[in-house]
Coordinates of C-alpha atoms and ligand atoms in Angstrom, one line a residue:
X274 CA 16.9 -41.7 -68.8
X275 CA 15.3 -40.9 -71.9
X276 CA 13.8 -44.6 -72.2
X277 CA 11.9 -44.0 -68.4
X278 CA 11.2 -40.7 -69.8
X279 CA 9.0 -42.0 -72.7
X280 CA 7.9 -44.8 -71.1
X281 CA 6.0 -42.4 -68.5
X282 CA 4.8 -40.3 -71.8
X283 CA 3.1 -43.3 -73.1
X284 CA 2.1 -44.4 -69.9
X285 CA 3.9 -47.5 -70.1
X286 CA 4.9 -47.2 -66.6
X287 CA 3.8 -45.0 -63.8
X288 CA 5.7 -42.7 -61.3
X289 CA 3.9 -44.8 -58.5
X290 CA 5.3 -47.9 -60.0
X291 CA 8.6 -46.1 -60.5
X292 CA 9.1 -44.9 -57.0
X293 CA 7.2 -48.3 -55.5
X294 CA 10.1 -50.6 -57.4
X295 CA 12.9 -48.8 -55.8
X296 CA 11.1 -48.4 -52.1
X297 CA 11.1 -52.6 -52.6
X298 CA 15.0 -52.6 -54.2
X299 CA 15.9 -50.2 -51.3
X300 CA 14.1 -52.7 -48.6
X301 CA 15.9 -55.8 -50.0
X302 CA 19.1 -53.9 -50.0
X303 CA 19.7 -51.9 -47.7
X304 CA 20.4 -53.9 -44.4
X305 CA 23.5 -54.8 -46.1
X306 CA 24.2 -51.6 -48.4
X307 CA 22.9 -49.4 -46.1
X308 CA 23.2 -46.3 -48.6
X309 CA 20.1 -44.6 -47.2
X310 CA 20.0 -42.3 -43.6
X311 CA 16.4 -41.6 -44.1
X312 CA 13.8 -43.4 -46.3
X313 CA 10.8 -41.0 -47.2
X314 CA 8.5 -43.3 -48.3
X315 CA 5.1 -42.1 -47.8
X316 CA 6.4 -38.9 -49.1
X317 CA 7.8 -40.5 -52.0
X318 CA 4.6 -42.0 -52.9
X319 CA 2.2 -38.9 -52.4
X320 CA 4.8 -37.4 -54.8
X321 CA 3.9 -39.8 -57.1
X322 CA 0.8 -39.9 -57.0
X323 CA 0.8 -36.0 -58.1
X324 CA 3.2 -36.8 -60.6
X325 CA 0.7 -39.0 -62.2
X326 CA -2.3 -37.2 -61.5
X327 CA -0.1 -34.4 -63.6
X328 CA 0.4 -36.5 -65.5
X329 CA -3.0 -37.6 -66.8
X330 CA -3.8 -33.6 -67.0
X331 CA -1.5 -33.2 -69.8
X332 CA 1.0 -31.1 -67.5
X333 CA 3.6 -32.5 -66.7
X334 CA 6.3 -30.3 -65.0
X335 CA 9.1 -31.7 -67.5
X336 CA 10.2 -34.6 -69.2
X337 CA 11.6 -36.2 -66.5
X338 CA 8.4 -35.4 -64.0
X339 CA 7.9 -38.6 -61.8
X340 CA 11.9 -39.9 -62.0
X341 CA 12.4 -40.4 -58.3
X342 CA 16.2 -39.5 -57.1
X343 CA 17.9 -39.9 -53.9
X344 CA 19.8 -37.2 -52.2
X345 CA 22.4 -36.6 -50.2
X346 CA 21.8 -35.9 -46.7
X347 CA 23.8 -32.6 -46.2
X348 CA 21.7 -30.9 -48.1
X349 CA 18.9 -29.2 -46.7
X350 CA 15.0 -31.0 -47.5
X351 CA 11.8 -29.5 -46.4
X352 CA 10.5 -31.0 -43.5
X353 CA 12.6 -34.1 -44.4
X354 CA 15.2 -35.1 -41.5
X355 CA 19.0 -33.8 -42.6
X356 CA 21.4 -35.4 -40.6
X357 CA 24.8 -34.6 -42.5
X358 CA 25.1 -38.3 -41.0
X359 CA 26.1 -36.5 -37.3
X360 CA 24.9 -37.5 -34.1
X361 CA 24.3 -33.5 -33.8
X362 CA 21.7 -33.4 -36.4
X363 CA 20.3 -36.7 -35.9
X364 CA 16.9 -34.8 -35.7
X365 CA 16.9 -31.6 -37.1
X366 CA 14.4 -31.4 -40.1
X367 CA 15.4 -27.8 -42.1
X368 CA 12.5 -24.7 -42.6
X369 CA 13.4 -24.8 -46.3
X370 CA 14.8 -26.2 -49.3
X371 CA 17.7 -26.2 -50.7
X372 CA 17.9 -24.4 -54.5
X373 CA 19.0 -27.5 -56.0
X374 CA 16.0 -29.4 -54.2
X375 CA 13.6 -27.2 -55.2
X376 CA 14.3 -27.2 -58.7
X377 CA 14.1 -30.9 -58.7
X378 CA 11.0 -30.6 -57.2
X379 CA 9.8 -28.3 -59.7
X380 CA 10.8 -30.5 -62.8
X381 CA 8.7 -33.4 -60.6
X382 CA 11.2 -35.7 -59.0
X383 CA 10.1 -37.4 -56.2
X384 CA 12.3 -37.7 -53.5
X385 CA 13.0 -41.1 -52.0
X386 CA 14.9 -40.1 -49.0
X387 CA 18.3 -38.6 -48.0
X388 CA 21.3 -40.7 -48.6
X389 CA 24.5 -41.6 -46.1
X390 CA 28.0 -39.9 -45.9
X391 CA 31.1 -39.1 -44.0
X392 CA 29.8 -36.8 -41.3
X393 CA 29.4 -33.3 -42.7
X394 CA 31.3 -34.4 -45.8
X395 CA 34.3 -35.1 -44.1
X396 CA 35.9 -38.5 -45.8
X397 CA 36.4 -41.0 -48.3
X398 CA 34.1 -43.8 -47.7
X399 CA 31.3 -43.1 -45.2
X400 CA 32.9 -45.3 -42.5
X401 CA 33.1 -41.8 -40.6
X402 CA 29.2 -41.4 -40.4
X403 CA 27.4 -41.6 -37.3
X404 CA 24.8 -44.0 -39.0
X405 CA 26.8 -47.1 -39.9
X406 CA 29.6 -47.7 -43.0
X407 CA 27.6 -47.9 -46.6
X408 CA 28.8 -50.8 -48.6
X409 CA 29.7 -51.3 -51.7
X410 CA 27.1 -52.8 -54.0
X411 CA 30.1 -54.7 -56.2
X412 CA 31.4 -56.0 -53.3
X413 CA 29.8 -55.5 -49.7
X414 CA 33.1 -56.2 -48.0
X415 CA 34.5 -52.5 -49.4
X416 CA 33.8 -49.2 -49.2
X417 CA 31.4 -47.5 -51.4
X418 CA 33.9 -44.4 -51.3
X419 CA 32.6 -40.7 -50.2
X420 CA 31.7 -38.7 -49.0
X421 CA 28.9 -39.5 -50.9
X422 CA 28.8 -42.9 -50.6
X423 CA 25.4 -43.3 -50.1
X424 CA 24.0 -41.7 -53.1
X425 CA 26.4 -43.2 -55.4
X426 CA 25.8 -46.8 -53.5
X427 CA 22.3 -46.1 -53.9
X428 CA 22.0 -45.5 -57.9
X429 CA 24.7 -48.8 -58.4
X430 CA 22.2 -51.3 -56.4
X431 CA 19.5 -50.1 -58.5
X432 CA 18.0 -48.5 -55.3
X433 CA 17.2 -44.8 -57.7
X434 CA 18.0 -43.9 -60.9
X435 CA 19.7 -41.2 -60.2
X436 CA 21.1 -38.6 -56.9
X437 CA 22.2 -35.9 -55.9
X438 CA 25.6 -35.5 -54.4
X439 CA 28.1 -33.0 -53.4
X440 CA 32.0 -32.5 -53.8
X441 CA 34.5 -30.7 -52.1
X442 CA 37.8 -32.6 -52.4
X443 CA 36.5 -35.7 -54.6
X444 CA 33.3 -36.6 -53.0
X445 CA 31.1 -37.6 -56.3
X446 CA 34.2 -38.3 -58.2
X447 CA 35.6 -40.9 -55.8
X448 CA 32.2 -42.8 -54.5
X449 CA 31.7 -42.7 -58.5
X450 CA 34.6 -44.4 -59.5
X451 CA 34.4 -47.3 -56.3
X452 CA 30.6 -48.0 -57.1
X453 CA 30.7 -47.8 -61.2
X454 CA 28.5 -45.1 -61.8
X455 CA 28.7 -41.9 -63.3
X456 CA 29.2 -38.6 -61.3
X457 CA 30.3 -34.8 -62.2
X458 CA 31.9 -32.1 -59.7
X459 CA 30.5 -28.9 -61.9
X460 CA 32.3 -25.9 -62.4
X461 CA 32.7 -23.9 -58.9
X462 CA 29.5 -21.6 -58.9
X463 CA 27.4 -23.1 -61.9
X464 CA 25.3 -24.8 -59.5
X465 CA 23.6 -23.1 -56.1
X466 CA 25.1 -24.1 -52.5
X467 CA 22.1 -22.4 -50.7
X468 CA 21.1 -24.4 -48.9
X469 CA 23.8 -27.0 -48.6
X470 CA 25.2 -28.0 -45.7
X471 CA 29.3 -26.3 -46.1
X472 CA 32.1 -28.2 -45.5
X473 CA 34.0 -25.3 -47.2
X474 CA 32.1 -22.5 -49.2
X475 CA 35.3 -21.7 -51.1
X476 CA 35.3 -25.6 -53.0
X477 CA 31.9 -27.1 -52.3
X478 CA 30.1 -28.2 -55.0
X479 CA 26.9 -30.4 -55.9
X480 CA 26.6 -32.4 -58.8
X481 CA 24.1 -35.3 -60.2
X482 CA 25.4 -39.0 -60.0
X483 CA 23.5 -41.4 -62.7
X484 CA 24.1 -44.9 -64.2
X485 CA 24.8 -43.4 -67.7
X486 CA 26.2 -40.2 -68.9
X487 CA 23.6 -39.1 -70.4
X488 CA 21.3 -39.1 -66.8
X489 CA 24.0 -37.4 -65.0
X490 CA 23.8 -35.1 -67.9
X491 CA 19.7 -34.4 -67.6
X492 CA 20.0 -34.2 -63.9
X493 CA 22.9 -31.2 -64.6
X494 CA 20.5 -29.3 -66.6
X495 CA 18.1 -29.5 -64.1
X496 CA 20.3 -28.1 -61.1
X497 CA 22.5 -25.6 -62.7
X498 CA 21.8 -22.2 -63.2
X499 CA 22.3 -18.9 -61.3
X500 CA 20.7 -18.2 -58.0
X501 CA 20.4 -14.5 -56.1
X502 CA 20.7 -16.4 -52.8
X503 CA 24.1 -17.8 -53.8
X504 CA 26.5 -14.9 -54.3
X505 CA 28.8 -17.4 -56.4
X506 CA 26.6 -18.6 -58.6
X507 CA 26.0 -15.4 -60.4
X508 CA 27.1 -15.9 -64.4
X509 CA 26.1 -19.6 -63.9
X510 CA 25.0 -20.3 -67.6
X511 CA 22.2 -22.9 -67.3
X512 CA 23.0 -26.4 -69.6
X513 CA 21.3 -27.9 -71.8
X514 CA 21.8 -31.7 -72.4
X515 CA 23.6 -31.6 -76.0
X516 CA 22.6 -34.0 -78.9
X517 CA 25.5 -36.4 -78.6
X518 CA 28.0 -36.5 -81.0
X519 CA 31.2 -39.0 -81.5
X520 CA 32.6 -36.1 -83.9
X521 CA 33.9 -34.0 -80.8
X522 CA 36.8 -36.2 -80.3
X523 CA 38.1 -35.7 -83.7
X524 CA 41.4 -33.6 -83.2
X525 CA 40.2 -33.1 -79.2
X526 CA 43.4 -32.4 -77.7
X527 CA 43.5 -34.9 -74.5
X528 CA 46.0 -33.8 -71.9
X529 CA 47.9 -36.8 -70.3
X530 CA 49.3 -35.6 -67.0
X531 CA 52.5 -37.8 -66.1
X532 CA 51.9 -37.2 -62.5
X533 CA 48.2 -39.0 -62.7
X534 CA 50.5 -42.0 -63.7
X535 CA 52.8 -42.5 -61.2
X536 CA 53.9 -44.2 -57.7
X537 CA 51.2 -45.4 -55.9
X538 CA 48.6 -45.7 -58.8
X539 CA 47.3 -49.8 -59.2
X540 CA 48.6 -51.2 -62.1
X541 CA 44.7 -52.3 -63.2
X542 CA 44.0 -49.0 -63.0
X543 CA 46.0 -48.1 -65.0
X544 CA 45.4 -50.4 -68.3
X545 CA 42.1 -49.3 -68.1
X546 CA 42.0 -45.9 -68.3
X547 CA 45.2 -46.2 -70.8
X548 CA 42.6 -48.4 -72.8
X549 CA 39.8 -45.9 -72.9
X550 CA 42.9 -43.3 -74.3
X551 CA 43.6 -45.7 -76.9
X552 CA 40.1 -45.6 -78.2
X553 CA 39.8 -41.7 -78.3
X554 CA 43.0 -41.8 -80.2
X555 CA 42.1 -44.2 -82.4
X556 CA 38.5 -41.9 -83.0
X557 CA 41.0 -39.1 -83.9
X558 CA 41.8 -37.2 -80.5
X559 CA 45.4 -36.2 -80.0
X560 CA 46.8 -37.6 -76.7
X561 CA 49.5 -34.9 -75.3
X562 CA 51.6 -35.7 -72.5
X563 CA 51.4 -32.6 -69.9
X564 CA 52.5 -31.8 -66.5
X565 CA 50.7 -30.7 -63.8
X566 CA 53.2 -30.3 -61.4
X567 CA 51.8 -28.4 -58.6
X568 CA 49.8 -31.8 -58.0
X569 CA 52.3 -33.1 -55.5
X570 CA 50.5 -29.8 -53.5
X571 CA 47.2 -30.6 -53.9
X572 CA 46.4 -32.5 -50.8
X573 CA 48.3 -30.5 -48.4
X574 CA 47.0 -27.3 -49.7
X575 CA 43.4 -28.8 -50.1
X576 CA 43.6 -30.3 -46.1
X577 CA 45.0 -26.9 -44.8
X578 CA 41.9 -24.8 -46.7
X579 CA 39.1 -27.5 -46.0
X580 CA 40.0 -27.5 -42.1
X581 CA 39.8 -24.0 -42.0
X582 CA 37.1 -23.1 -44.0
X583 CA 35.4 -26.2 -42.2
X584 CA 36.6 -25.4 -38.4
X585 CA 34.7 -21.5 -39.2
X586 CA 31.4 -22.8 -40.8
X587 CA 31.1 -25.8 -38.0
X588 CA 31.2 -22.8 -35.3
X589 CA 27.5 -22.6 -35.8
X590 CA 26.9 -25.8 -34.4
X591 CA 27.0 -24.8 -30.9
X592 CA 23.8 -26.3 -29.2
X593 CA 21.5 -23.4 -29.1
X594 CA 20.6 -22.8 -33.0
X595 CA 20.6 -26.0 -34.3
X596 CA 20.6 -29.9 -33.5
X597 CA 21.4 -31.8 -30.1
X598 CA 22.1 -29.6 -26.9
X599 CA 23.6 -30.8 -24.0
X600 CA 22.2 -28.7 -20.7
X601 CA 25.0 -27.6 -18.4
X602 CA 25.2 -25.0 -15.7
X603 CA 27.0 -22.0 -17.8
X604 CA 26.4 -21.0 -21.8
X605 CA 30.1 -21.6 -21.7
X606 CA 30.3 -25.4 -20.5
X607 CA 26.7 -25.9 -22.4
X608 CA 28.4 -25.2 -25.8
X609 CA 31.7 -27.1 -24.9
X610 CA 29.6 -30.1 -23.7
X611 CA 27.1 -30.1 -26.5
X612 CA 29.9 -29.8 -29.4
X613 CA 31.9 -32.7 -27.3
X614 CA 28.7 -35.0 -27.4
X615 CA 27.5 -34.3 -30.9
X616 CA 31.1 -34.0 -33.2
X617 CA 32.9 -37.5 -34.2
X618 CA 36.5 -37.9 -34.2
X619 CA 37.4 -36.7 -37.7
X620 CA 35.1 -33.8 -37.6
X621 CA 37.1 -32.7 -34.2
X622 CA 40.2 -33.6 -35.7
X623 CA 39.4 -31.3 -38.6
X624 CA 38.0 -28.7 -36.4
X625 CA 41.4 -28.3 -34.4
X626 CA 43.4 -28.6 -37.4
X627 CA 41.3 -25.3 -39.0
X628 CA 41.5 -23.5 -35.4
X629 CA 45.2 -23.9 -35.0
X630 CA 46.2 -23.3 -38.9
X631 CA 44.2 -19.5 -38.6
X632 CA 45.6 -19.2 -35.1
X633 CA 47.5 -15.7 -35.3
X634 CA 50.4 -17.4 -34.7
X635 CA 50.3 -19.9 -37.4
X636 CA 47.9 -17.9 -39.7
X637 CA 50.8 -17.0 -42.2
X638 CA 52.9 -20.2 -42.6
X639 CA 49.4 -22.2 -43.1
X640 CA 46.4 -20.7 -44.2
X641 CA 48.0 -17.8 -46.3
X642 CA 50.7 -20.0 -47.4
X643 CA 47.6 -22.3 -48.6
X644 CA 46.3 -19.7 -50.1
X645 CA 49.4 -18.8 -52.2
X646 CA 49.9 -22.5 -53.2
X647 CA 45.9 -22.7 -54.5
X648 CA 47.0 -19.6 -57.0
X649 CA 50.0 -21.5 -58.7
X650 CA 47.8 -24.7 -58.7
X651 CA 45.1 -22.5 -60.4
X652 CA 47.7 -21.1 -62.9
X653 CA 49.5 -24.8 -63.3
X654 CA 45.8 -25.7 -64.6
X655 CA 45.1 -22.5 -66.7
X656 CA 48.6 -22.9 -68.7
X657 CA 47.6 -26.9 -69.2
X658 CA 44.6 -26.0 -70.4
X659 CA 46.0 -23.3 -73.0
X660 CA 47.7 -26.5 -75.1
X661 CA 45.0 -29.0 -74.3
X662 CA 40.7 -28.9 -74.0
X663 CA 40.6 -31.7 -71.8
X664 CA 42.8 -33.3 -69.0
X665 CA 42.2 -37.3 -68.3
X666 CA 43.5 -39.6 -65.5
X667 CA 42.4 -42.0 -62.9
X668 CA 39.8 -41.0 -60.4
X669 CA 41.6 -42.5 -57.8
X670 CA 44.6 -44.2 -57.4
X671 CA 42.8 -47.6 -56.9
X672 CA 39.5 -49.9 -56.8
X673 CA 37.5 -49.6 -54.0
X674 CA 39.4 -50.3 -50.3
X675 CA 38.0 -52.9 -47.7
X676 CA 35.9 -52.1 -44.8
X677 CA 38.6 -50.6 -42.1
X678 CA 41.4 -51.1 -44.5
X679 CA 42.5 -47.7 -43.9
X680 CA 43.5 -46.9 -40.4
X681 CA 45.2 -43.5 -40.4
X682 CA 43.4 -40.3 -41.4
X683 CA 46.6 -39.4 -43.3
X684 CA 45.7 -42.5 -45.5
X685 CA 42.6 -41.5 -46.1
X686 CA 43.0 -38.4 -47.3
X687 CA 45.6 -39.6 -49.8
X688 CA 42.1 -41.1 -51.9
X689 CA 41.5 -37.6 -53.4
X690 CA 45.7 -37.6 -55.0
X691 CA 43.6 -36.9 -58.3
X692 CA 40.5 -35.5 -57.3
X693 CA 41.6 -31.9 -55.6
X694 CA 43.0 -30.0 -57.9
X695 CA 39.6 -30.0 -59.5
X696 CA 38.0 -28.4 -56.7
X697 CA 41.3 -26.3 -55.6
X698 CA 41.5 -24.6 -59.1
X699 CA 37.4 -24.6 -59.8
X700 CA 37.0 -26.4 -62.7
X701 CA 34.6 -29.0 -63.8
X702 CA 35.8 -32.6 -63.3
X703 CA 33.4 -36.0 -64.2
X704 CA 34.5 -39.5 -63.1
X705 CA 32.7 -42.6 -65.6
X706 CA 33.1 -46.2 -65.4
X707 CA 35.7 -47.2 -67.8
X708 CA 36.5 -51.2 -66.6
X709 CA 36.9 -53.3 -64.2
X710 CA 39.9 -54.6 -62.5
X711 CA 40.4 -58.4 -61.8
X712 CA 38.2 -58.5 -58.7
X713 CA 35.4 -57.3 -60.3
X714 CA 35.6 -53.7 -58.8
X715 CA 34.5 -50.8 -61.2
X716 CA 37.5 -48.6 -62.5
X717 CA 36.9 -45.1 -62.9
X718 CA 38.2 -42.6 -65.6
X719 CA 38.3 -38.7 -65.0
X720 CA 37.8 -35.9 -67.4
X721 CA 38.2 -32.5 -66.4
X722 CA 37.5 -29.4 -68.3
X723 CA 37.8 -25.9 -68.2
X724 CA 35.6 -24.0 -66.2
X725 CA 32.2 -24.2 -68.2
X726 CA 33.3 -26.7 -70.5
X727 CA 30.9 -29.3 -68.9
X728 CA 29.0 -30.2 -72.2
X729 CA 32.3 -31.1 -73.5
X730 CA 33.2 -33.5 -71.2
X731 CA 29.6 -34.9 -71.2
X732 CA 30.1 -35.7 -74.8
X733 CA 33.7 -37.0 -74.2
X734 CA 32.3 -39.3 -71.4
X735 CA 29.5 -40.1 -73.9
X736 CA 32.1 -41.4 -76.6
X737 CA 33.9 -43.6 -74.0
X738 CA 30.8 -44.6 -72.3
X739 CA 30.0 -46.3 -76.0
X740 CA 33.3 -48.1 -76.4
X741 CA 33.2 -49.1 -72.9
X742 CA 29.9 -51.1 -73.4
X743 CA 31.0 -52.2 -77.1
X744 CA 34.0 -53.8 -75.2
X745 CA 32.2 -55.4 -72.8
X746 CA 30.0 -56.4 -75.0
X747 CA 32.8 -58.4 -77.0
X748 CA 33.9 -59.7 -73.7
X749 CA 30.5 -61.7 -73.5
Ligands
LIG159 N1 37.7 -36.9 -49.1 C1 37.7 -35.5 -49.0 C2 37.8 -35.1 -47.6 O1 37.9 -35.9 -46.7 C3 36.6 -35.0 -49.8 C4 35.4 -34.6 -49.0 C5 34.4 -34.0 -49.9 O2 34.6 -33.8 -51.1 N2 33.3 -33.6 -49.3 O3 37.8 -33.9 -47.3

C-alpha cells in the first residue's frame, strides 16, 4: 500500500485512474465472481475527483487519500443502498454513516460500492445471500467463504485494494483464508460497531481485509479507535502501523494448540501451516505445544449466543421501521407477513433457534448455560496466553468447499471449528495466506493474540508473509 501511496504523492497515478481501473476489473469480473451487491460508481468517481483536486492543493486528508476500498454491505453507507444481502433491505439506503465509514472517508477513500454476504452475516460462504453465491476468484466453482465473501472475493480478483469486512464467528478470517488474502478480526471493542448492521453486539466485530499485511495493517489504523456512540469501544487505543521488524520472532513464544490439529483438519492444510512454524522456529521463536481444550465448545456455545443475540436485534425488522412491508389487514398479521416475505431460510432458522433457547423454559439449560461455557473458554484462553504471546493454527479446517457442497446447516457451521473462540473470548485473531494446497486453493494460517496485541501479530504475519513469498519464489 505504501507503493500506491507514493505513487499518488508523485502523481504517478491518479485516484481517478485508481478507482477507474477497478470500476473496469469489477465489470470484467463480476458476472462470474459476483463479489459486489451494489456498485457506486459515479460516486466512486466524484470521490475521486475531490481526492485529486486535494490533492493538487497540497491537502491531502492522509497518506492513503484517493485508495478506493470496497465495503461490506451490512454496514451502514450514506445514501448508498445497504442490503445486509436480504430481500428485506433490498432498498433501504441508511440516514448516516457508519463510524468506521466515516473515518475512511475522512482519511479520503473512495468508496466503490458495498460488497455481498450471507444474509445479515449469517454463514460461511455467501450462498445464503439473497443476491446470488459470490465465487471464488482461485477457483469459480467454490465458495469464496463468509460471511464476507464478497469483500474478500473482491480484493483477490484485483476488483479493490483493500475492504472492509466484519466478524462475528469467523467472517474475515474464513473468506480470508478461501480467497488468499489477508484479513484481521480486531480485538472486541477496538473498533466502533455504530453503525453496523448486528448479528450479535456481544462478538461482532469489523476489521480491514488487504492483499498484504501491511494494507490490512494501514486500513486498521484508520478504523480503530474509541467512539462515544459505541459504549464498547471506550479504552480502544488507536494503532499505528509499526516499522516492521523480523526481530519480534526471536524467542516469541508460539503456542501450538493440539486440538487445531486434529480429526477433520485436511492433510494439505496441515503441511502448510506446520511449514510456516518451521520458519519462525528456525528465525528463533519457541514453538510450545498447548491445549485449548474448551475448543470442542466453541461452536455449540458460539451457535446458542449468536441465535439469541441475533433472534433479539432481528426483532426490529418488523415492516414498519425499516425495509420491505407487506400490507395486511391487522398490525399483527402485517408484521408476521412482512418478516415471512423478507427473512431467508437460515436467518428464520436462526431466529427460532434464539427465540426458543431464551424461552423461560429453556432460558437456563441454553442461554445461561452458554453463558457459563463462554467464561471457561475465556479463562482456557487467558491461562494459554500466560505461557505463550501468540497462539497459531489453521483458519479453517480446509481449502475452500464447492458451490452447494454443503447441504446441512450443521455442516456449515462446523467452518468456524477454529475461528470462534476468537470472537467467544474477545481477542484479536488475523488469518494470512501461508500456501497453497494441490488444487491451487489458497491455505490460510491464523494468529491470535491477546486482547490488544494486534501490532504483534501484524509483525508476526509480516515475518511469514516474507518467507511465504521467498518460498514461492524458489518454487518458480
Ligand atoms: N459462519 C459464522 C456464522 O454463520 C460466522 C458469521 C460471522 O462471523 N458473521 O454465524
Amino acid at each position: 500500500m505504501r507503493k500506491l501511496a507514493h505513487l499518488l504523492q508523485t502523481g504517478e497515478v491518479s485516484s481517478t485512474e485508481l478507482v477507474r481501473r477497478c470500476l473496469e476489473q469489477i465489470k470484467k469480473t463480476q458476472p462470474v465472481i459476483n463479489a459486489f451487491i451494489t456498485v457506486d460508481e459515479e460516486g466512486a468517481l466524484a470521490q475521486a475527483a475531490q481526492s485529486d483536486a486535494r490533492r493538487a492543493r497540497g491537502e491531502a486528508l492522509s497518506p492513503w487519500d484517493g485508495i478506493p476500498l470496497a465495503i461490506k454491505d451490512n454496514i451502514s453507507t450514506q445514501g448508498l443502498r445497504t442490503t445486509c444481502a436480504s430481500r428485506f433491505l433490498r432498498n433501504y439506503t441508511p440516514l448516516y454513516d457508519a463510524t468506521v465509514v466515516e473515518r475512511v472517508k475522512q482519511a479520503g477513500l473512495p468508496i466503490l460500492g458495498k460488497t455481498n454476504l450471507d444474509e445479515f452475516a449469517m454463514g460461511s460462504s455467501t450462498e445464503y445471500s439473497s443476491f446470488g453465491v459470490t465465487r471464488n476468484p482461485h477457483d469459480v466453482e467454490r465458495v469464496a467463504g463468509g460471511s464476507s465473501g464478497g469483500s474478500a472475493a473482491a480484493v483477490a480478483a484485483e476488483q479493490a485494494p483493500w475492504s472492509l469486512g466484519t466478524d462475528t464467528g469467523g467472517s474475515i478470517r474464513q473468506p480470508a483464508s478461501f480467497c488468499g488474502v489477508v484479513g484481521l478480526k480486531p480485538t472486541y471493542g477496538r473498533v466502533s460497531r455504530y453503525g453496523v448492521v448486528a448479528l450479535a453486539p456481544s462478538l461482532d466485530q469489523v476489521g480491514p481485509m488487504a492483499r498484504t499485511v501491511e494494507g490490512a495493517a494501514v486500513l486498521f489504523s484508520l478504523i480503530a479507535g474509541t467512539d462515544s456512540r459505541d459504549a464498547t469501544s471506550t479504552g480502544a487505543s488507536p494503532f499505528q502501523v509499526p516499522v516492521w521488524d523480523p526481530k519480534v520472532v526471536q524467542g516469541l513464544r508460539v503456542g501450538v494448540p493440539e486440538e487445531f490439529f486434529s480429526t477433520g483438519l485436511q492433510p494439505e492444510v496441515e503441511a502448510a501451516v506446520r511449514r510456516s512454524l518451521q520458519v519462525l522456529e528456525e528465525q528463533g521463536a519457541v514453538l510450545q505445544p498447548i491445549s485449548l481444550a474448551t475448543n470442542q465448545y466453541a461452536i455449540d456455545t458460539y451457535l446458542t449466543l449468536v441465535t439469541a443475540e441475533a433472534s433479539s436485534c432481528l426483532a426490529r425488522f418488523d415492516g414498519v421501521r425499516y425495509g420491505e412491508r407487506v400490507a395486511a389487514e391487522d398490525s399483527n398479521t402485517m408484521f408476521a407477513k412482512s418478516r415471512g416475505a423478507g427473512f431467508g431460510p437460515e436467518v428464520k432458522r436462526r431466529i427460532m433457534l434464539g427465540t426458543y433457547v431464551l424461552s423461560a423454559s429453556h432460558y437456563e439449560a441454553y442461554y445461561e448455560q452458554a453463558q457459563r461455557v463462554r467464561t471457561l473458554i475465556k479463562q482456557d484462553v487467558a491461562r494459554a496466553f500466560e505461557e505463550v504471546d501468540v497462539i497459531i493454527t489453521p483458519t479453517t479446517p480446509s481449502t475452500a468447499f464447492r458451490i452447494g457442497e454443503k447441504r446441512s446447516p450443521l455442516e456449515m457451521y462446523l467452518s468456524d471449528l477454529y475461528t470462534a473462540t476468537a470472537n467467544l473470548s474477545g481477542i484479536c485473531a488475523l488469518s494470512l495466506p501461508c500456501g497453497y494446497d494441490s488444487r491451487g486453493l489458497p491455505v490460510g494460517l491464523q494468529i491470535m493474540g491477546n486482547h490488544f496485541r494486534e501490532e504483534l501479530i501484524f509483525q508476526v504475519a509480516h515475518v511469514v508473509e516474507e518467507s511465504v513469498e521467498r518460498g514461492a519464489q524458489r518454487e518458480l
